[in-house]
Amino acid sequence: MKAFDSKLFKRILVYTKPYQWRYNSVIVWAILLSLFAALRPYLLKYNVDHYIQTKDETGLLLFIGLIALTLFLEVLAQFYFVYWANWLGQDIIKDIRIKLFNHLSTFRMSYYDNEPVGKLVTRAVSDIEAIARIFSQGLFMIVSDLLKMIVVLGFMLYMNWKLTLIVIAAMPILIYATRVFQIKMKVAFEEVRAQIANMNTFVQERVSGMKIVQLFTREDIEYENFKAINQLHKKAWIKNVWYNSIFFPIADIVSALTLSLIIWYGGLNILNNDGITSFGDLFAYTMYISIFFTPLRQIADKFNEMQMGMIAANRVFEVLDNHQPIEDSGSLEAPHFEGNIEFKEVVFGYKKDEDVLKKINLSIKKAETIAIVGATGAGKSTIINLLNRFYEIKSGTISIDGHNIKEYTLESLRKQIAVVLQDVFLFADTIHNNITLNNPKISREEVIKAAKEIGAHDFIMRLPDNYDYDVKERGSMLSSGQRQLIAFLRAYVSNPSILILDEATSSIDAYLEELIQKATNTLTKNRTSIVIAHRLATVINANRIVVLDKGIVVEEGSHKELLQKENGYYKKLYEAQFLNREENTNA
């Protein structure tokens, strides 16, 4: 396995182009930082050899001031270097995160059917945050450390080449250890990121489904499952810690032995008056060893940060490279449709070899309300998914007002179709914002007028803060019926040409059933409407009822017409539901 992926690194660097001036500035500060860091020990050597040994107090004070100035400039360079490197990193991950979120919003629903939400959250949040470390703790720190080592080595060679050979002799050991460490750490970090994604997925699902966990008393089981996942996460980090525990002591031992050899060898040279080594050299080399080996030791540490960032970047790029967008090649801007819909020989399946709809032919006239009924899995909800182009059909055509829906731009098509689902999704926001979805074109007055027409105004006014009431995550502060009314209101204010109610009245409480029915009548009036329901009582008044069975239209007609069919599929469904209701009532 490669310790460093240059192709991936080049791809990451592309995101620095909008910030080229700041990127170059960070490099300049890194160069200045290395120069100031290497200059201080040399000034100390000069001070010892020329002023301390000769007892020149004036020169001593002058050079102490010069050392202080150098230290101040080093601190200043360090500040700007760190600050700008982190600033650059944050700007880059901001751009990547925006690009990723925009990319995710274009995917087909089939992608989300197969990808865990927790995994995608990890990619969009913690993985992208790790990319910032490439610049704040990785790349520029490594560049700075390498520059320090090169400049320091140059100063040491200039001062005393004999002592410098001892330092150079020790380098291969550290370089080899660093190389092995980098390869091992890459494997360890990949395992860590995988375990973090698994943990995020597990926690996200269990927190979202906590009601199910508690209803079915699975607390102990899920506790044990989480312990197992947490244990795997800990093992991945322990491997990381193990490699660190081996490498850094080795680096410290090599550094200490090198310093000991220099003091021993340099001391002998001074005692023997070799004319090359001075007391100032020993003082300077004591500092240079630290400045030289600490970066080499830290390069491995910084490389860890860089590896973590690059592994995270690789995972993010996997999502960005996953091109599953909905085809949006249409050029027609969908007008306010008349609402004539036609499905012609439509075949579709969520899986390659399993067709859910089998050559469906269905015509819906403008302003007509049709109901689609059938057993679970018959393909009812699939029809509305296809009409909204959440999925692409295998064959056949779907048209609205005589045009294939692919001819319309995706945005304009969906703006003309409003869907009210059984499982209403509300954001952790105000009632007003959940109704308008932050559309500035919809005013508060329009919302209130629509709420009165729908029959939702009174219950909203009874809430604290009325239309500014925060419903919390997924609308947890409202009942299922109240959430359903908000969904009806959301559809109503969008003024759609086509309305779809997908099991939208199946989970309401008795108290709000009358309001829901009023809302349904208001929404469906004078617009093409498709009502999908298990409860046949809610579709009796439809202009036409379409009965699906195993992806095929088996019956079609009004409620009365279908009841007159001997041994008809709809008649059996209807009688079964009402017989059960009578039995439950008598019981």
PDB file of C-alpha atoms in Angstrom, residues 203-372:
ATOM      1  CA  VAL A 203     -26.050   6.009  16.565  1.00  0.00           C
ATOM      2  CA  GLN A 204     -28.017   8.021  13.982  1.00  0.00           C
ATOM      3  CA  GLU A 205     -30.366   5.124  13.260  1.00  0.00           C
ATOM      4  CA  ARG A 206     -30.949   4.222  16.920  1.00  0.00           C
ATOM      5  CA  VAL A 207     -31.522   7.815  18.008  1.00  0.00           C
ATOM      6  CA  SER A 208     -33.947   8.372  15.119  1.00  0.00           C
ATOM      7  CA  GLY A 209     -35.719   5.115  15.936  1.00  0.00           C
ATOM      8  CA  MET A 210     -35.554   5.390  19.729  1.00  0.00           C
ATOM      9  CA  LYS A 211     -39.327   4.988  20.022  1.00  0.00           C
ATOM     10  CA  ILE A 212     -39.108   1.569  18.329  1.00  0.00           C
ATOM     11  CA  VAL A 213     -36.136   0.596  20.510  1.00  0.00           C
ATOM     12  CA  GLN A 214     -38.119   1.368  23.656  1.00  0.00           C
ATOM     13  CA  LEU A 215     -41.473   0.021  22.434  1.00  0.00           C
ATOM     14  CA  PHE A 216     -39.921  -3.366  21.730  1.00  0.00           C
ATOM     15  CA  THR A 217     -37.690  -3.230  24.852  1.00  0.00           C
ATOM     16  CA  ARG A 218     -34.496  -3.547  22.830  1.00  0.00           C
ATOM     17  CA  GLU A 219     -32.481  -1.257  25.104  1.00  0.00           C
ATOM     18  CA  ASP A 220     -30.264  -4.077  26.411  1.00  0.00           C
ATOM     19  CA  ILE A 221     -29.779  -5.612  22.959  1.00  0.00           C
ATOM     20  CA  GLU A 222     -28.854  -2.288  21.365  1.00  0.00           C
ATOM     21  CA  TYR A 223     -26.606  -1.533  24.330  1.00  0.00           C
ATOM     22  CA  GLU A 224     -24.669  -4.740  23.663  1.00  0.00           C
ATOM     23  CA  ASN A 225     -24.548  -3.973  19.916  1.00  0.00           C
ATOM     24  CA  PHE A 226     -23.170  -0.511  20.618  1.00  0.00           C
ATOM     25  CA  LYS A 227     -20.572  -1.938  23.012  1.00  0.00           C
ATOM     26  CA  ALA A 228     -19.354  -4.244  20.234  1.00  0.00           C
ATOM     27  CA  ILE A 229     -19.129  -1.368  17.713  1.00  0.00           C
ATOM     28  CA  ASN A 230     -17.413   0.835  20.286  1.00  0.00           C
ATOM     29  CA  GLN A 231     -14.935  -1.945  21.002  1.00  0.00           C
ATOM     30  CA  LEU A 232     -14.008  -2.162  17.316  1.00  0.00           C
ATOM     31  CA  HIS A 233     -13.572   1.624  17.260  1.00  0.00           C
ATOM     32  CA  LYS A 234     -11.296   1.430  20.305  1.00  0.00           C
ATOM     33  CA  LYS A 235      -9.207  -1.362  18.745  1.00  0.00           C
ATOM     34  CA  ALA A 236      -8.699   0.741  15.610  1.00  0.00           C
ATOM     35  CA  TRP A 237      -7.415   3.650  17.728  1.00  0.00           C
ATOM     36  CA  ILE A 238      -5.262   1.365  19.905  1.00  0.00           C
ATOM     37  CA  LYS A 239      -3.426   0.245  16.768  1.00  0.00           C
ATOM     38  CA  ASN A 240      -2.844   3.922  15.996  1.00  0.00           C
ATOM     39  CA  VAL A 241      -1.537   4.539  19.528  1.00  0.00           C
ATOM     40  CA  TRP A 242       0.679   1.432  19.321  1.00  0.00           C
ATOM     41  CA  TYR A 243       2.535   2.705  16.239  1.00  0.00           C
ATOM     42  CA  ASN A 244       2.979   6.123  17.861  1.00  0.00           C
ATOM     43  CA  SER A 245       4.300   4.495  21.035  1.00  0.00           C
ATOM     44  CA  ILE A 246       6.986   2.693  19.037  1.00  0.00           C
ATOM     45  CA  PHE A 247       8.070   5.444  16.669  1.00  0.00           C
ATOM     46  CA  PHE A 248       8.413   8.498  18.916  1.00  0.00           C
ATOM     47  CA  PRO A 249      10.664   6.856  21.562  1.00  0.00           C
ATOM     48  CA  ILE A 250      12.932   5.662  18.725  1.00  0.00           C
ATOM     49  CA  ALA A 251      13.121   9.220  17.383  1.00  0.00           C
ATOM     50  CA  ASP A 252      13.901  10.583  20.865  1.00  0.00           C
ATOM     51  CA  ILE A 253      16.640   7.994  21.478  1.00  0.00           C
ATOM     52  CA  VAL A 254      18.337   8.722  18.114  1.00  0.00           C
ATOM     53  CA  SER A 255      18.201  12.468  18.843  1.00  0.00           C
ATOM     54  CA  ALA A 256      19.664  12.031  22.348  1.00  0.00           C
ATOM     55  CA  LEU A 257      22.457   9.735  21.146  1.00  0.00           C
ATOM     56  CA  THR A 258      23.368  12.158  18.345  1.00  0.00           C
ATOM     57  CA  LEU A 259      23.585  15.060  20.815  1.00  0.00           C
ATOM     58  CA  SER A 260      25.743  12.966  23.153  1.00  0.00           C
ATOM     59  CA  LEU A 261      28.123  12.066  20.318  1.00  0.00           C
ATOM     60  CA  ILE A 262      28.441  15.710  19.259  1.00  0.00           C
ATOM     61  CA  ILE A 263      29.210  16.897  22.792  1.00  0.00           C
ATOM     62  CA  TRP A 264      31.737  14.067  23.240  1.00  0.00           C
ATOM     63  CA  TYR A 265      33.424  14.546  19.870  1.00  0.00           C
ATOM     64  CA  GLY A 266      33.258  18.345  19.952  1.00  0.00           C
ATOM     65  CA  GLY A 267      34.577  18.410  23.514  1.00  0.00           C
ATOM     66  CA  LEU A 268      37.578  16.271  22.516  1.00  0.00           C
ATOM     67  CA  ASN A 269      38.289  18.616  19.586  1.00  0.00           C
ATOM     68  CA  ILE A 270      38.261  21.652  21.888  1.00  0.00           C
ATOM     69  CA  LEU A 271      40.561  19.908  24.376  1.00  0.00           C
ATOM     70  CA  ASN A 272      42.894  18.963  21.516  1.00  0.00           C
ATOM     71  CA  ASN A 273      42.793  22.494  20.067  1.00  0.00           C
ATOM     72  CA  ASP A 274      41.826  21.347  16.549  1.00  0.00           C
ATOM     73  CA  GLY A 275      41.173  24.976  15.545  1.00  0.00           C
ATOM     74  CA  ILE A 276      37.792  24.135  14.016  1.00  0.00           C
ATOM     75  CA  THR A 277      35.476  23.470  16.981  1.00  0.00           C
ATOM     76  CA  SER A 278      34.685  26.250  19.471  1.00  0.00           C
ATOM     77  CA  PHE A 279      32.625  26.574  22.637  1.00  0.00           C
ATOM     78  CA  GLY A 280      30.120  28.530  20.573  1.00  0.00           C
ATOM     79  CA  ASP A 281      29.734  25.523  18.269  1.00  0.00           C
ATOM     80  CA  LEU A 282      28.746  23.288  21.178  1.00  0.00           C
ATOM     81  CA  PHE A 283      26.183  25.845  22.389  1.00  0.00           C
ATOM     82  CA  ALA A 284      24.759  26.253  18.883  1.00  0.00           C
ATOM     83  CA  TYR A 285      24.698  22.514  18.120  1.00  0.00           C
ATOM     84  CA  THR A 286      22.801  21.832  21.337  1.00  0.00           C
ATOM     85  CA  MET A 287      20.023  24.037  19.927  1.00  0.00           C
ATOM     86  CA  TYR A 288      20.443  22.881  16.325  1.00  0.00           C
ATOM     87  CA  ILE A 289      20.014  19.206  17.249  1.00  0.00           C
ATOM     88  CA  SER A 290      16.669  20.040  18.796  1.00  0.00           C
ATOM     89  CA  ILE A 291      15.598  22.228  15.869  1.00  0.00           C
ATOM     90  CA  PHE A 292      16.798  19.620  13.350  1.00  0.00           C
ATOM     91  CA  PHE A 293      15.435  16.395  14.875  1.00  0.00           C
ATOM     92  CA  THR A 294      12.204  17.793  16.299  1.00  0.00           C
ATOM     93  CA  PRO A 295      10.887  18.637  12.802  1.00  0.00           C
ATOM     94  CA  LEU A 296      11.930  15.186  11.559  1.00  0.00           C
ATOM     95  CA  ARG A 297      10.058  13.665  14.491  1.00  0.00           C
ATOM     96  CA  GLN A 298       7.114  16.013  13.930  1.00  0.00           C
ATOM     97  CA  ILE A 299       7.025  15.378  10.202  1.00  0.00           C
ATOM     98  CA  ALA A 300       5.852  11.867  10.985  1.00  0.00           C
ATOM     99  CA  ASP A 301       3.257  13.286  13.371  1.00  0.00           C
ATOM    100  CA  LYS A 302       2.146  15.889  10.835  1.00  0.00           C
ATOM    101  CA  PHE A 303       2.127  13.233   8.159  1.00  0.00           C
ATOM    102  CA  ASN A 304      -0.374  11.378  10.380  1.00  0.00           C
ATOM    103  CA  GLU A 305      -2.630  14.421  10.278  1.00  0.00           C
ATOM    104  CA  MET A 306      -2.173  14.660   6.541  1.00  0.00           C
ATOM    105  CA  GLN A 307      -2.923  10.966   6.080  1.00  0.00           C
ATOM    106  CA  MET A 308      -6.078  11.316   8.145  1.00  0.00           C
ATOM    107  CA  GLY A 309      -7.134  14.247   5.984  1.00  0.00           C
ATOM    108  CA  MET A 310      -6.312  12.475   2.716  1.00  0.00           C
ATOM    109  CA  ILE A 311      -8.171   9.318   3.733  1.00  0.00           C
ATOM    110  CA  ALA A 312     -11.151  11.493   4.614  1.00  0.00           C
ATOM    111  CA  ALA A 313     -10.764  13.343   1.287  1.00  0.00           C
ATOM    112  CA  ASN A 314     -10.719  10.040  -0.576  1.00  0.00           C
ATOM    113  CA  ARG A 315     -14.018   9.075   1.071  1.00  0.00           C
ATOM    114  CA  VAL A 316     -15.561  12.453   0.202  1.00  0.00           C
ATOM    115  CA  PHE A 317     -14.339  12.208  -3.401  1.00  0.00           C
ATOM    116  CA  GLU A 318     -15.917   8.750  -3.654  1.00  0.00           C
ATOM    117  CA  VAL A 319     -19.280  10.455  -3.106  1.00  0.00           C
ATOM    118  CA  LEU A 320     -18.431  13.339  -5.459  1.00  0.00           C
ATOM    119  CA  ASP A 321     -17.335  10.847  -8.120  1.00  0.00           C
ATOM    120  CA  ASN A 322     -20.571   8.899  -7.749  1.00  0.00           C
ATOM    121  CA  HIS A 323     -22.546  10.347 -10.640  1.00  0.00           C
ATOM    122  CA  GLN A 324     -26.138   9.336 -10.092  1.00  0.00           C
ATOM    123  CA  PRO A 325     -27.892  12.586 -10.936  1.00  0.00           C
ATOM    124  CA  ILE A 326     -31.397  12.659 -12.298  1.00  0.00           C
ATOM    125  CA  GLU A 327     -31.230  13.409 -16.006  1.00  0.00           C
ATOM    126  CA  ASP A 328     -32.260  17.039 -16.428  1.00  0.00           C
ATOM    127  CA  SER A 329     -31.901  17.640 -20.149  1.00  0.00           C
ATOM    128  CA  GLY A 330     -35.392  19.064 -20.656  1.00  0.00           C
ATOM    129  CA  SER A 331     -35.684  22.535 -22.131  1.00  0.00           C
ATOM    130  CA  LEU A 332     -39.390  23.258 -21.603  1.00  0.00           C
ATOM    131  CA  GLU A 333     -40.381  25.366 -18.619  1.00  0.00           C
ATOM    132  CA  ALA A 334     -43.434  23.627 -17.194  1.00  0.00           C
ATOM    133  CA  PRO A 335     -46.379  26.038 -17.229  1.00  0.00           C
ATOM    134  CA  HIS A 336     -49.319  25.873 -14.844  1.00  0.00           C
ATOM    135  CA  PHE A 337     -50.465  22.507 -16.191  1.00  0.00           C
ATOM    136  CA  GLU A 338     -53.987  21.791 -17.304  1.00  0.00           C
ATOM    137  CA  GLY A 339     -53.326  18.451 -15.664  1.00  0.00           C
ATOM    138  CA  ASN A 340     -53.806  15.807 -18.362  1.00  0.00           C
ATOM    139  CA  ILE A 341     -51.560  12.883 -17.372  1.00  0.00           C
ATOM    140  CA  GLU A 342     -50.851   9.715 -19.333  1.00  0.00           C
ATOM    141  CA  PHE A 343     -48.847   6.609 -18.492  1.00  0.00           C
ATOM    142  CA  LYS A 344     -48.242   4.549 -21.630  1.00  0.00           C
ATOM    143  CA  GLU A 345     -46.726   1.052 -21.451  1.00  0.00           C
ATOM    144  CA  VAL A 346     -44.680   2.070 -18.405  1.00  0.00           C
ATOM    145  CA  VAL A 347     -42.311  -0.566 -17.026  1.00  0.00           C
ATOM    146  CA  PHE A 348     -40.260   0.057 -13.881  1.00  0.00           C
ATOM    147  CA  GLY A 349     -38.425  -1.867 -11.173  1.00  0.00           C
ATOM    148  CA  TYR A 350     -36.318  -0.765  -8.211  1.00  0.00           C
ATOM    149  CA  LYS A 351     -34.081  -3.769  -8.866  1.00  0.00           C
ATOM    150  CA  LYS A 352     -32.772  -4.757 -12.252  1.00  0.00           C
ATOM    151  CA  ASP A 353     -34.640  -8.054 -12.615  1.00  0.00           C
ATOM    152  CA  GLU A 354     -37.754  -7.270 -10.546  1.00  0.00           C
ATOM    153  CA  ASP A 355     -40.406  -5.126 -12.250  1.00  0.00           C
ATOM    154  CA  VAL A 356     -42.814  -3.357  -9.918  1.00  0.00           C
ATOM    155  CA  LEU A 357     -44.912  -1.818 -12.721  1.00  0.00           C
ATOM    156  CA  LYS A 358     -45.608  -3.962 -15.769  1.00  0.00           C
ATOM    157  CA  LYS A 359     -46.718  -2.037 -18.865  1.00  0.00           C
ATOM    158  CA  ILE A 360     -48.997   0.340 -16.990  1.00  0.00           C
ATOM    159  CA  ASN A 361     -51.452   2.318 -19.117  1.00  0.00           C
ATOM    160  CA  LEU A 362     -53.281   5.071 -17.283  1.00  0.00           C
ATOM    161  CA  SER A 363     -54.965   8.291 -18.415  1.00  0.00           C
ATOM    162  CA  ILE A 364     -56.004  11.086 -16.071  1.00  0.00           C
ATOM    163  CA  LYS A 365     -57.987  14.074 -17.297  1.00  0.00           C
ATOM    164  CA  LYS A 366     -57.585  17.650 -16.098  1.00  0.00           C
ATOM    165  CA  ALA A 367     -59.310  18.487 -12.804  1.00  0.00           C
ATOM    166  CA  GLU A 368     -60.120  14.793 -12.323  1.00  0.00           C
ATOM    167  CA  THR A 369     -59.635  13.118  -8.960  1.00  0.00           C
ATOM    168  CA  ILE A 370     -58.605   9.507  -9.288  1.00  0.00           C
ATOM    169  CA  ALA A 371     -57.906   7.065  -6.505  1.00  0.00           C
ATOM    170  CA  ILE A 372     -55.340   4.303  -6.779  1.00  0.00           C
TER     171      ILE A 372
END
